[in-house]
Amino acid sequence: MMDYNKMFGGDKDLSAILVIFGGTGDLTHRKLMPALYNMLLDGLVPEHFRVVSIGRRDKTEEEYKKEIHASVAKYSRNKVDESIWSKLNDMITYYRFDFREYDGYSMLKEYLEDIDKRAETKGNRIYYMAVAPEYFKTIVHGLHMANMAKTEGSWSRLVIEKPFGKDLNTASQLNHKLLEVFEEKDIYRIDHYLGKEMIQNIMVLRFSNSIFESIWNNKFIDNIQISLTEKLGVGTRGGYYENSGAMRDMIQNHIMQILSLVAMEPPVNLKTDSIRTEKLKVIEAIEDISPEFLRENVVFGQYGKGVIDGNPVVGYREEINVPEDSGTETFVALKLYINNFRWAGTPFYIRTGKRLGTYGAEIVIQFKDLPNILYFKDSNIQEPNLLVIRIQPNVGVFFQFNTKDFNSHHGIVPTKMDTSHVNPTQGNTPEAYERLIYDILRGDSTLFSRWDEVEAAWTIADKIIRYREQSNVKFPNYDAGSMGPIKAFELLAKEGRKWWNI
Ligand code: BG6
């Protein structure tokens, strides 16, 4: 068992009720409940803790728990131990309530206060918005009307899933509404990538190894590539994805967060705001993105039919709830510059897409070549030094450097050092949601996005989305199972570079 108390400080009072709006939804079944189960297994759930799952559907508590049990068995990284499950079972209640009806909130309030008395949860609340985004404002308003958001002598935190707005304007409006009711410090905007172990490891790698930090800049690094590639298509989420596309689904949030961690300056300390402030500066330093710049530096794609792992799959336009003339992008490749002293002139290449030939998330740091003299003067071709931060499916670091080829008299070969291992679905690596829920309980918002970070990311994303809406790309333009449109390869090839698939 992991000693999290030692790692994160176990002296805080974590008593609380987790109130899940959307208790019957996909997120609760696939992520939240399995995470709670694993936290319980790891001794991370406080004694005075309860979960109230809110749903509109008419079902008995018993039925609800049976469904949750099945989901935990299906999605948990650890096998279900019935004695642990029974503890979780005792903590959960199902509360039927249509959160669009404001009258019901005061009853919910009484219900929660009643639990406080029995379970000593001390009036502390985590309100988790696991619902469609159009309900965020409604629920927050309901909480406000019933005086549930701010209480004397206890804390209330609001957890909000993406999408956080559809553009800068709607995101600002939403944020404004939230701030009328909750303070910024109590708003936890989830970006589940920040909960992944290797994403947290980016800062550790950079700021605890002299060998990396001293060369982490435009003098030594030729380019940086961030690739989040998926084999999955949109599945049943066509309706959501049509309003989102890869720009809103992956780039505005996950990729911008990764980019800022890779490129940020060392923070003055490890406090939440010091880290977030440095991350923000990276996004603010992204070179102004004009339509002229984008014409040369962005590629949009949409998958057509193809073959994934030997199985034929349909194209995006044939997916459920997707119009047959959809102009939504399922792939984006982009080059960016970060205009500060550390990075000016170093290109950052970003790529993400659905229904690609490989599944993975990786950051590749390509170091600059040495002059082509000495060993590289005549016959040997110089392979660059590469540092690869593997986020998934493998977790760890890969490093490529040149050594003598012992099989020949004067050959030079790249040697590959790989510390990465397959991330076991059942095993000891905590899943993102476990870490994130635990941090919410502890009141640590380091791994969540601050409003100004979200705002800066929207400013960038909006410009690219606007450009996409105006440009007339012919879709579909890549086959499912390929690695995206040809133009995405040309984006690097025209500068003498290539995407690394290590
Ligand atoms: C989500 C997106 O935020 O991230 C999905 O909405 C995407 O479309 C998913 O598939 C990828 O996350 P992960 O953790 O599976 O890499």
Coordinates of C-alpha atoms and ligand atoms in Angstrom, one line a residue:
M1 CA 0.0 0.0 0.0
M2 CA 1.3 3.5 -0.8
D3 CA 2.0 5.7 2.1
Y4 CA 0.2 8.8 0.7
N5 CA -0.1 10.4 4.1
K6 CA 3.6 10.6 4.2
M7 CA 3.9 11.8 0.7
F8 CA 1.2 14.4 0.8
G9 CA 0.9 15.2 4.5
G10 CA -1.8 13.4 6.3
D11 CA -2.5 15.9 9.1
K12 CA -5.4 17.7 7.4
D13 CA -9.0 17.0 8.2
L14 CA -10.4 15.5 5.1
S15 CA -13.9 14.9 6.3
A16 CA -16.5 15.7 3.5
I17 CA -19.4 14.7 1.4
L18 CA -18.8 14.3 -2.3
V19 CA -21.9 15.3 -4.1
I20 CA -21.9 14.0 -7.6
F21 CA -24.3 15.7 -10.0
G22 CA -24.5 13.1 -12.8
G23 CA -24.4 10.1 -10.5
T24 CA -25.8 7.8 -13.2
G25 CA -23.5 9.1 -16.0
D26 CA -20.6 7.6 -17.8
L27 CA -17.9 9.6 -16.0
T28 CA -19.2 8.4 -12.6
H29 CA -19.3 4.8 -13.7
R30 CA -16.0 4.7 -15.6
K31 CA -13.8 7.0 -13.6
L32 CA -15.1 8.4 -10.4
M33 CA -16.4 5.3 -8.6
P34 CA -13.4 3.1 -9.7
A35 CA -11.1 5.9 -8.5
L36 CA -12.9 6.0 -5.1
Y37 CA -12.6 2.2 -4.8
N38 CA -8.9 2.3 -5.5
M39 CA -8.4 5.2 -3.1
L40 CA -10.2 3.2 -0.4
L41 CA -7.9 0.2 -1.2
D42 CA -4.9 2.5 -0.8
G43 CA -6.1 3.9 2.5
L44 CA -6.8 7.4 1.0
V45 CA -10.4 7.8 1.9
P46 CA -10.9 9.5 5.2
E47 CA -13.1 8.0 7.8
H48 CA -15.7 10.7 7.8
F49 CA -16.5 10.7 4.1
R50 CA -19.7 10.0 2.2
V51 CA -20.7 10.1 -1.5
V52 CA -24.2 11.3 -2.5
S53 CA -24.9 10.5 -6.1
I54 CA -27.5 12.6 -7.7
G55 CA -29.5 11.3 -10.7
R56 CA -32.8 12.0 -12.3
R57 CA -33.6 8.4 -12.9
D58 CA -36.0 6.5 -10.8
K59 CA -34.1 3.7 -9.2
T60 CA -33.7 2.2 -5.8
E61 CA -30.5 2.6 -3.9
E62 CA -29.9 -1.1 -4.2
E63 CA -30.2 -1.1 -8.0
Y64 CA -27.9 1.9 -8.2
K65 CA -25.2 0.2 -6.0
K66 CA -25.4 -2.9 -8.0
E67 CA -24.7 -1.0 -11.2
I68 CA -21.8 0.8 -9.5
H69 CA -20.4 -2.5 -8.3
A70 CA -20.5 -3.8 -11.9
S71 CA -18.7 -0.7 -13.2
V72 CA -16.0 -0.8 -10.5
A73 CA -15.4 -4.5 -11.4
K74 CA -15.1 -3.5 -15.0
Y75 CA -13.0 -0.4 -14.9
S76 CA -11.0 -0.5 -11.7
R77 CA -7.2 -1.1 -12.0
N78 CA -7.4 -3.4 -9.0
K79 CA -9.6 -6.5 -8.7
V80 CA -12.6 -6.0 -6.6
D81 CA -12.1 -7.2 -3.0
E82 CA -15.6 -7.5 -1.6
S83 CA -14.6 -6.4 1.8
I84 CA -13.3 -3.1 0.4
W85 CA -16.3 -2.7 -1.8
S86 CA -18.6 -3.1 1.1
K87 CA -17.0 -0.1 2.8
L88 CA -17.6 2.0 -0.4
N89 CA -21.0 0.6 -0.6
D90 CA -21.8 1.9 2.9
M91 CA -20.5 5.3 2.0
I92 CA -22.7 5.8 -1.1
T93 CA -26.3 7.0 -1.3
Y94 CA -28.4 7.6 -4.4
Y95 CA -30.4 10.7 -4.3
R96 CA -33.1 11.2 -6.9
F97 CA -33.4 14.8 -7.9
D98 CA -33.9 16.8 -11.0
F99 CA -31.3 19.5 -10.6
R100 CA -33.1 21.8 -13.0
E101 CA -35.8 22.3 -10.4
Y102 CA -34.6 25.0 -8.0
D103 CA -37.1 24.0 -5.3
G104 CA -35.3 20.8 -4.7
Y105 CA -32.0 22.3 -3.6
S106 CA -33.1 23.2 -0.1
M107 CA -34.3 19.6 0.4
L108 CA -30.9 18.4 -0.8
K109 CA -29.3 20.8 1.7
E110 CA -31.2 19.3 4.6
Y111 CA -30.4 15.8 3.4
L112 CA -26.7 16.6 3.4
E113 CA -26.9 18.3 6.8
D114 CA -28.5 15.2 8.1
I115 CA -25.6 13.1 6.9
D116 CA -23.2 15.6 8.6
K117 CA -24.8 14.7 11.9
R118 CA -24.6 11.0 11.4
A119 CA -21.3 10.7 9.6
E120 CA -19.4 13.7 11.1
T121 CA -18.7 15.1 7.7
K122 CA -18.5 18.6 9.2
G123 CA -20.4 20.5 6.6
N124 CA -17.6 20.1 4.1
R125 CA -18.7 19.6 0.5
I126 CA -17.2 18.7 -2.9
Y127 CA -19.8 19.5 -5.6
Y128 CA -18.7 17.5 -8.7
M129 CA -20.2 18.5 -12.0
A130 CA -20.3 15.2 -13.9
V131 CA -23.1 16.5 -16.1
A132 CA -23.3 17.9 -19.6
P133 CA -21.9 21.5 -19.7
E134 CA -25.2 23.2 -20.4
Y135 CA -26.1 22.4 -16.7
F136 CA -23.1 23.8 -15.0
K137 CA -24.6 27.2 -14.6
T138 CA -28.0 25.9 -13.5
I139 CA -26.5 23.7 -10.8
V140 CA -24.2 26.4 -9.5
H141 CA -27.2 28.8 -9.4
G142 CA -29.2 26.2 -7.5
L143 CA -26.5 25.8 -4.9
H144 CA -26.3 29.5 -4.5
M145 CA -30.0 30.0 -4.1
A146 CA -30.1 27.4 -1.4
N147 CA -27.1 28.9 0.3
M148 CA -25.1 25.7 -0.1
A149 CA -21.9 27.1 -1.6
K150 CA -20.5 29.1 1.3
T151 CA -20.9 28.0 4.9
E152 CA -19.3 29.2 8.1
G153 CA -16.6 27.0 9.6
S154 CA -16.5 24.5 6.7
W155 CA -15.4 24.4 3.1
S156 CA -17.2 23.9 -0.2
R157 CA -15.3 23.1 -3.5
L158 CA -16.7 23.0 -7.0
V159 CA -15.2 20.5 -9.5
I160 CA -15.9 21.2 -13.1
E161 CA -15.2 19.0 -16.0
K162 CA -14.4 20.2 -19.5
P163 CA -15.6 21.6 -21.8
F164 CA -15.0 24.8 -20.0
G165 CA -16.8 27.0 -22.5
K166 CA -16.8 26.7 -26.3
D167 CA -14.6 29.7 -26.9
L168 CA -13.1 32.5 -24.9
N169 CA -16.4 34.4 -24.7
T170 CA -18.5 31.5 -23.4
A171 CA -15.7 30.4 -21.1
S172 CA -15.5 33.9 -19.6
Q173 CA -19.3 34.0 -19.1
L174 CA -19.2 30.7 -17.4
N175 CA -16.3 31.7 -15.2
H176 CA -18.1 34.9 -14.3
K177 CA -21.1 32.9 -13.1
L178 CA -19.0 30.5 -11.1
L179 CA -17.1 33.4 -9.4
E180 CA -20.4 34.9 -8.3
V181 CA -20.9 31.9 -6.1
F182 CA -17.5 30.3 -5.5
E183 CA -14.0 31.8 -5.0
E184 CA -11.3 31.0 -7.5
K185 CA -9.4 29.0 -4.9
D186 CA -12.4 26.7 -4.5
I187 CA -12.9 26.0 -8.2
Y188 CA -11.2 22.9 -9.4
R189 CA -11.2 22.8 -13.3
I190 CA -10.3 19.3 -14.2
D191 CA -7.8 18.5 -16.9
H192 CA -7.3 14.8 -16.3
Y193 CA -3.9 14.8 -18.1
L194 CA -2.5 16.7 -15.2
G195 CA -3.3 13.7 -13.0
K196 CA -1.2 11.4 -15.1
E197 CA 2.0 10.3 -13.4
M198 CA 4.3 11.1 -16.3
I199 CA 2.8 14.6 -16.7
Q200 CA 3.7 15.3 -13.1
N201 CA 7.1 13.8 -13.8
I202 CA 7.9 16.4 -16.4
M203 CA 8.7 19.0 -13.7
V204 CA 10.6 16.5 -11.6
L205 CA 12.7 15.4 -14.6
R206 CA 13.4 19.0 -15.6
F207 CA 14.1 20.5 -12.2
S208 CA 15.8 17.7 -10.4
N209 CA 18.4 16.7 -13.0
S210 CA 21.3 19.1 -13.8
I211 CA 21.9 17.2 -17.0
F212 CA 18.6 18.1 -18.4
E213 CA 17.9 21.6 -17.0
S214 CA 21.2 23.0 -18.2
I215 CA 20.5 22.2 -21.8
W216 CA 16.8 22.7 -21.8
N217 CA 16.7 25.7 -24.2
N218 CA 17.0 26.9 -27.8
K219 CA 20.8 26.7 -27.8
F220 CA 20.8 22.9 -27.5
I221 CA 17.3 21.8 -28.5
D222 CA 16.4 21.6 -32.2
N223 CA 12.7 21.0 -31.8
I224 CA 10.1 19.6 -29.4
Q225 CA 7.2 17.3 -30.5
I226 CA 4.1 16.6 -28.5
S227 CA 1.9 13.8 -29.9
L228 CA -1.3 12.5 -28.4
T229 CA -2.5 9.9 -30.8
E230 CA -5.6 7.7 -30.5
K231 CA -6.8 4.6 -32.3
L232 CA -10.3 5.1 -31.0
G233 CA -12.9 7.0 -33.1
V234 CA -15.6 9.2 -31.6
G235 CA -17.7 6.2 -30.7
T236 CA -21.0 7.3 -29.3
R237 CA -19.8 10.8 -28.6
G238 CA -20.5 12.1 -32.1
G239 CA -23.0 14.7 -30.8
Y240 CA -20.5 16.2 -28.4
Y241 CA -17.5 15.9 -30.8
E242 CA -19.3 17.7 -33.6
N243 CA -19.4 20.8 -31.3
S244 CA -15.8 20.3 -30.3
G245 CA -13.4 18.8 -32.8
A246 CA -9.8 18.1 -31.9
M247 CA -9.0 21.7 -31.2
R248 CA -11.4 22.0 -28.3
D249 CA -11.3 18.4 -27.3
M250 CA -7.5 18.0 -26.9
I251 CA -5.5 21.1 -27.9
Q252 CA -7.1 23.9 -25.9
N253 CA -6.7 21.9 -22.7
H254 CA -4.5 18.8 -22.6
I255 CA -1.9 19.9 -25.1
M256 CA -1.6 23.4 -23.8
Q257 CA -1.1 22.1 -20.3
I258 CA 1.6 19.7 -21.5
L259 CA 3.3 22.5 -23.5
S260 CA 3.4 24.8 -20.5
L261 CA 5.0 22.2 -18.3
V262 CA 7.6 21.3 -20.9
A263 CA 8.5 24.9 -21.6
M264 CA 8.0 26.8 -18.3
E265 CA 10.7 28.5 -16.3
P266 CA 11.5 26.9 -12.9
P267 CA 9.0 28.3 -10.4
V268 CA 10.4 30.1 -7.4
N269 CA 8.9 27.4 -5.1
L270 CA 6.5 24.5 -5.4
K271 CA 3.4 26.4 -4.3
T272 CA 0.4 26.1 -6.4
D273 CA 0.3 29.7 -7.6
S274 CA 4.0 29.9 -8.3
I275 CA 3.8 26.9 -10.6
R276 CA 0.6 28.1 -12.3
T277 CA 2.1 31.5 -12.9
E278 CA 5.1 30.1 -14.7
K279 CA 2.8 27.9 -16.8
L280 CA 0.7 30.8 -17.8
K281 CA 3.7 32.8 -19.0
V282 CA 4.4 30.1 -21.6
I283 CA 1.0 30.3 -23.2
E284 CA 1.2 34.1 -23.1
A285 CA 4.6 33.9 -24.9
I286 CA 3.2 31.9 -27.9
E287 CA 4.0 33.9 -31.0
D288 CA 1.0 35.8 -32.3
I289 CA -0.9 33.4 -34.5
S290 CA -2.1 35.2 -37.6
P291 CA -4.0 33.6 -40.5
E292 CA -0.8 34.1 -42.6
F293 CA 1.2 32.1 -40.1
L294 CA -1.5 29.4 -39.9
R295 CA -1.6 29.0 -43.7
E296 CA 1.9 27.5 -43.5
N297 CA 1.9 25.9 -40.1
V298 CA -1.4 24.1 -39.3
V299 CA -2.9 21.0 -40.8
F300 CA -6.4 19.8 -40.1
G301 CA -7.7 16.3 -40.8
Q302 CA -10.8 14.2 -40.6
Y303 CA -10.7 10.4 -40.8
G304 CA -12.3 8.5 -43.6
K305 CA -13.0 4.8 -43.3
G306 CA -10.1 2.4 -42.9
V307 CA -8.6 -0.5 -40.9
I308 CA -7.6 -0.4 -37.3
D309 CA -5.8 -3.5 -35.9
G310 CA -7.1 -5.6 -38.8
N311 CA -10.8 -4.5 -38.3
P312 CA -12.5 -2.2 -40.8
V313 CA -13.9 0.9 -39.3
V314 CA -16.2 3.6 -40.6
G315 CA -15.2 7.2 -41.4
Y316 CA -16.1 10.1 -39.1
R317 CA -19.0 11.2 -41.2
E318 CA -20.6 7.8 -40.8
E319 CA -20.4 7.8 -37.0
I320 CA -23.6 8.2 -35.0
N321 CA -24.9 11.7 -34.6
V322 CA -22.4 13.1 -37.2
P323 CA -23.8 14.8 -40.3
E324 CA -22.6 13.4 -43.6
D325 CA -21.0 16.7 -44.6
S326 CA -19.4 17.4 -41.3
G327 CA -16.5 19.9 -41.4
T328 CA -15.2 19.0 -37.9
E329 CA -11.6 18.2 -37.5
T330 CA -10.5 14.9 -35.9
F331 CA -6.8 15.6 -36.4
V332 CA -4.6 18.7 -35.9
A333 CA -0.9 19.2 -36.5
L334 CA 0.6 22.5 -35.7
K335 CA 3.8 24.3 -35.4
L336 CA 4.2 27.0 -32.7
Y337 CA 7.0 29.3 -31.4
I338 CA 7.3 30.4 -27.8
N339 CA 8.8 33.9 -28.0
N340 CA 10.9 34.2 -24.9
F341 CA 14.7 34.0 -24.3
R342 CA 14.6 30.3 -23.6
W343 CA 12.7 29.2 -26.7
A344 CA 12.8 31.8 -29.4
G345 CA 13.5 30.1 -32.7
T346 CA 12.8 26.5 -31.4
P347 CA 9.8 25.0 -33.1
F348 CA 7.2 23.1 -31.1
Y349 CA 5.3 20.6 -33.2
I350 CA 2.0 19.4 -31.8
R351 CA -0.2 16.6 -33.2
T352 CA -3.3 14.9 -32.1
G353 CA -5.9 12.8 -33.8
K354 CA -8.5 10.1 -33.6
R355 CA -8.4 6.8 -35.5
L356 CA -4.7 6.9 -36.1
G357 CA -2.5 3.9 -36.6
T358 CA -0.9 4.1 -33.1
Y359 CA -2.2 4.9 -29.6
G360 CA 0.1 6.9 -27.4
A361 CA 1.1 10.1 -25.7
E362 CA 4.7 11.2 -26.0
I363 CA 7.0 14.2 -25.8
V364 CA 10.1 14.1 -28.0
I365 CA 13.0 16.4 -27.3
Q366 CA 15.3 16.4 -30.3
F367 CA 18.7 17.9 -29.5
K368 CA 20.7 19.8 -32.1
D369 CA 23.2 18.0 -34.3
L370 CA 27.0 18.3 -33.8
P371 CA 28.9 19.7 -36.8
N372 CA 29.4 17.1 -39.5
I373 CA 33.1 16.6 -38.8
L374 CA 35.2 13.9 -37.2
Y375 CA 33.1 10.7 -37.1
F376 CA 30.4 12.3 -39.3
K377 CA 32.7 13.7 -41.9
D378 CA 32.5 10.8 -44.4
S379 CA 30.5 7.7 -44.0
N380 CA 28.5 7.9 -40.7
I381 CA 25.1 9.5 -40.7
Q382 CA 24.5 11.5 -37.6
E383 CA 21.4 10.4 -35.6
P384 CA 20.3 13.1 -33.2
N385 CA 20.1 12.7 -29.4
L386 CA 16.5 12.2 -28.5
L387 CA 14.9 12.3 -25.1
V388 CA 11.4 10.9 -25.1
I389 CA 9.0 11.4 -22.2
R390 CA 6.5 8.5 -22.5
I391 CA 3.2 9.3 -21.0
Q392 CA 1.1 6.3 -22.3
P393 CA 0.7 3.4 -22.9
N394 CA 4.3 3.1 -21.7
V395 CA 5.4 5.2 -18.8
G396 CA 9.0 6.4 -18.5
V397 CA 11.9 7.9 -20.3
F398 CA 13.7 6.9 -23.5
F399 CA 17.1 8.4 -24.4
Q400 CA 19.0 7.9 -27.7
F401 CA 22.7 8.6 -28.0
N402 CA 25.6 7.6 -30.2
T403 CA 28.2 5.0 -29.4
K404 CA 30.8 2.9 -31.3
D405 CA 29.4 0.1 -33.3
F406 CA 31.3 -2.9 -31.9
N407 CA 30.5 -4.9 -35.1
S408 CA 32.6 -2.7 -37.4
H409 CA 35.9 -0.9 -37.3
H410 CA 34.7 2.7 -37.2
G411 CA 30.9 2.7 -37.3
I412 CA 28.8 4.8 -35.0
V413 CA 25.4 3.6 -34.0
P414 CA 22.5 5.1 -32.0
T415 CA 22.1 3.4 -28.6
K416 CA 18.7 3.4 -27.0
M417 CA 18.2 3.5 -23.3
D418 CA 14.7 3.0 -22.2
T419 CA 13.4 3.1 -18.6
S420 CA 9.8 2.9 -19.6
H421 CA 7.5 0.0 -18.9
V422 CA 4.0 -0.9 -19.8
N423 CA 1.5 0.8 -17.6
P424 CA -0.4 -2.1 -16.1
T425 CA -4.2 -1.5 -16.1
Q426 CA -4.2 -3.6 -12.9
G427 CA -1.4 -2.6 -10.7
N428 CA 0.2 0.1 -8.6
T429 CA 0.2 3.1 -10.8
P430 CA -2.7 5.3 -9.6
E431 CA -5.0 6.6 -12.2
A432 CA -5.4 10.3 -12.9
Y433 CA -8.7 10.5 -11.2
E434 CA -7.5 9.0 -8.0
R435 CA -4.8 11.6 -7.6
L436 CA -7.2 14.4 -8.6
I437 CA -10.0 13.5 -6.2
Y438 CA -7.5 13.1 -3.4
D439 CA -6.0 16.5 -4.2
I440 CA -9.5 18.1 -4.1
L441 CA -10.1 16.5 -0.7
R442 CA -6.8 18.0 0.5
G443 CA -7.5 21.4 -1.0
D444 CA -4.5 21.3 -3.3
S445 CA -5.3 22.8 -6.7
T446 CA -1.8 22.5 -8.3
L447 CA -3.0 19.9 -10.8
F448 CA -6.0 21.9 -11.9
S449 CA -6.2 24.8 -14.3
R450 CA -6.4 28.3 -13.0
W451 CA -8.8 30.6 -14.9
D452 CA -6.1 32.8 -16.5
E453 CA -4.5 29.6 -17.9
V454 CA -7.8 28.6 -19.4
E455 CA -8.3 32.1 -20.7
A456 CA -4.9 32.2 -22.3
A457 CA -5.4 28.8 -23.9
W458 CA -8.7 29.9 -25.4
T459 CA -7.2 33.0 -26.8
I460 CA -4.8 30.8 -28.8
A461 CA -7.4 28.1 -29.7
D462 CA -10.0 30.6 -30.8
K463 CA -7.7 32.0 -33.5
I464 CA -6.9 28.6 -34.9
I465 CA -10.6 27.5 -34.8
R466 CA -11.6 30.7 -36.6
Y467 CA -9.0 30.0 -39.2
R468 CA -10.3 26.4 -39.6
E469 CA -13.9 27.6 -40.0
Q470 CA -12.8 29.9 -42.8
S471 CA -10.5 27.6 -44.6
N472 CA -11.9 25.1 -47.0
V473 CA -10.2 21.9 -46.2
K474 CA -11.6 18.9 -48.1
F475 CA -12.6 16.2 -45.7
P476 CA -12.1 13.3 -45.2
N477 CA -8.4 13.6 -45.8
Y478 CA -6.8 10.6 -44.0
D479 CA -7.7 7.0 -43.8
A480 CA -8.5 5.5 -40.4
G481 CA -5.4 3.5 -39.4
S482 CA -2.9 5.9 -41.0
M483 CA -0.9 8.6 -39.1
G484 CA -3.0 11.5 -40.4
P485 CA -3.0 13.6 -43.6
I486 CA 0.1 13.7 -45.8
K487 CA 0.3 17.5 -45.2
A488 CA 1.1 16.8 -41.5
F489 CA 4.3 15.0 -42.6
E490 CA 5.1 17.8 -45.1
L491 CA 4.8 20.3 -42.3
L492 CA 8.1 18.9 -40.8
A493 CA 9.6 17.6 -44.0
K494 CA 9.8 21.1 -45.6
E495 CA 12.1 22.1 -42.7
G496 CA 14.2 18.9 -43.0
R497 CA 12.6 17.3 -39.9
K498 CA 10.3 14.4 -39.3
W499 CA 7.8 13.1 -36.6
W500 CA 9.6 10.6 -34.4
N501 CA 7.6 7.5 -33.7
I502 CA 9.9 5.9 -31.1
Ligands
BG6_1 C1 -10.7 13.4 -23.3 C2 -11.3 13.7 -24.7 O1 -10.5 14.7 -22.6 O2 -9.4 12.8 -23.5 C3 -11.4 12.4 -25.4 O3 -12.5 14.3 -24.5 C4 -10.0 11.7 -25.5 O4 -11.8 12.6 -26.8 C5 -9.4 11.6 -24.1 O5 -10.2 10.4 -26.0 C6 -8.1 11.0 -24.1 O6 -7.7 10.8 -22.8 P1 -6.7 9.6 -22.4 O7 -6.5 9.7 -20.9 O8 -7.4 8.3 -22.8 O9 -5.5 9.8 -23.2

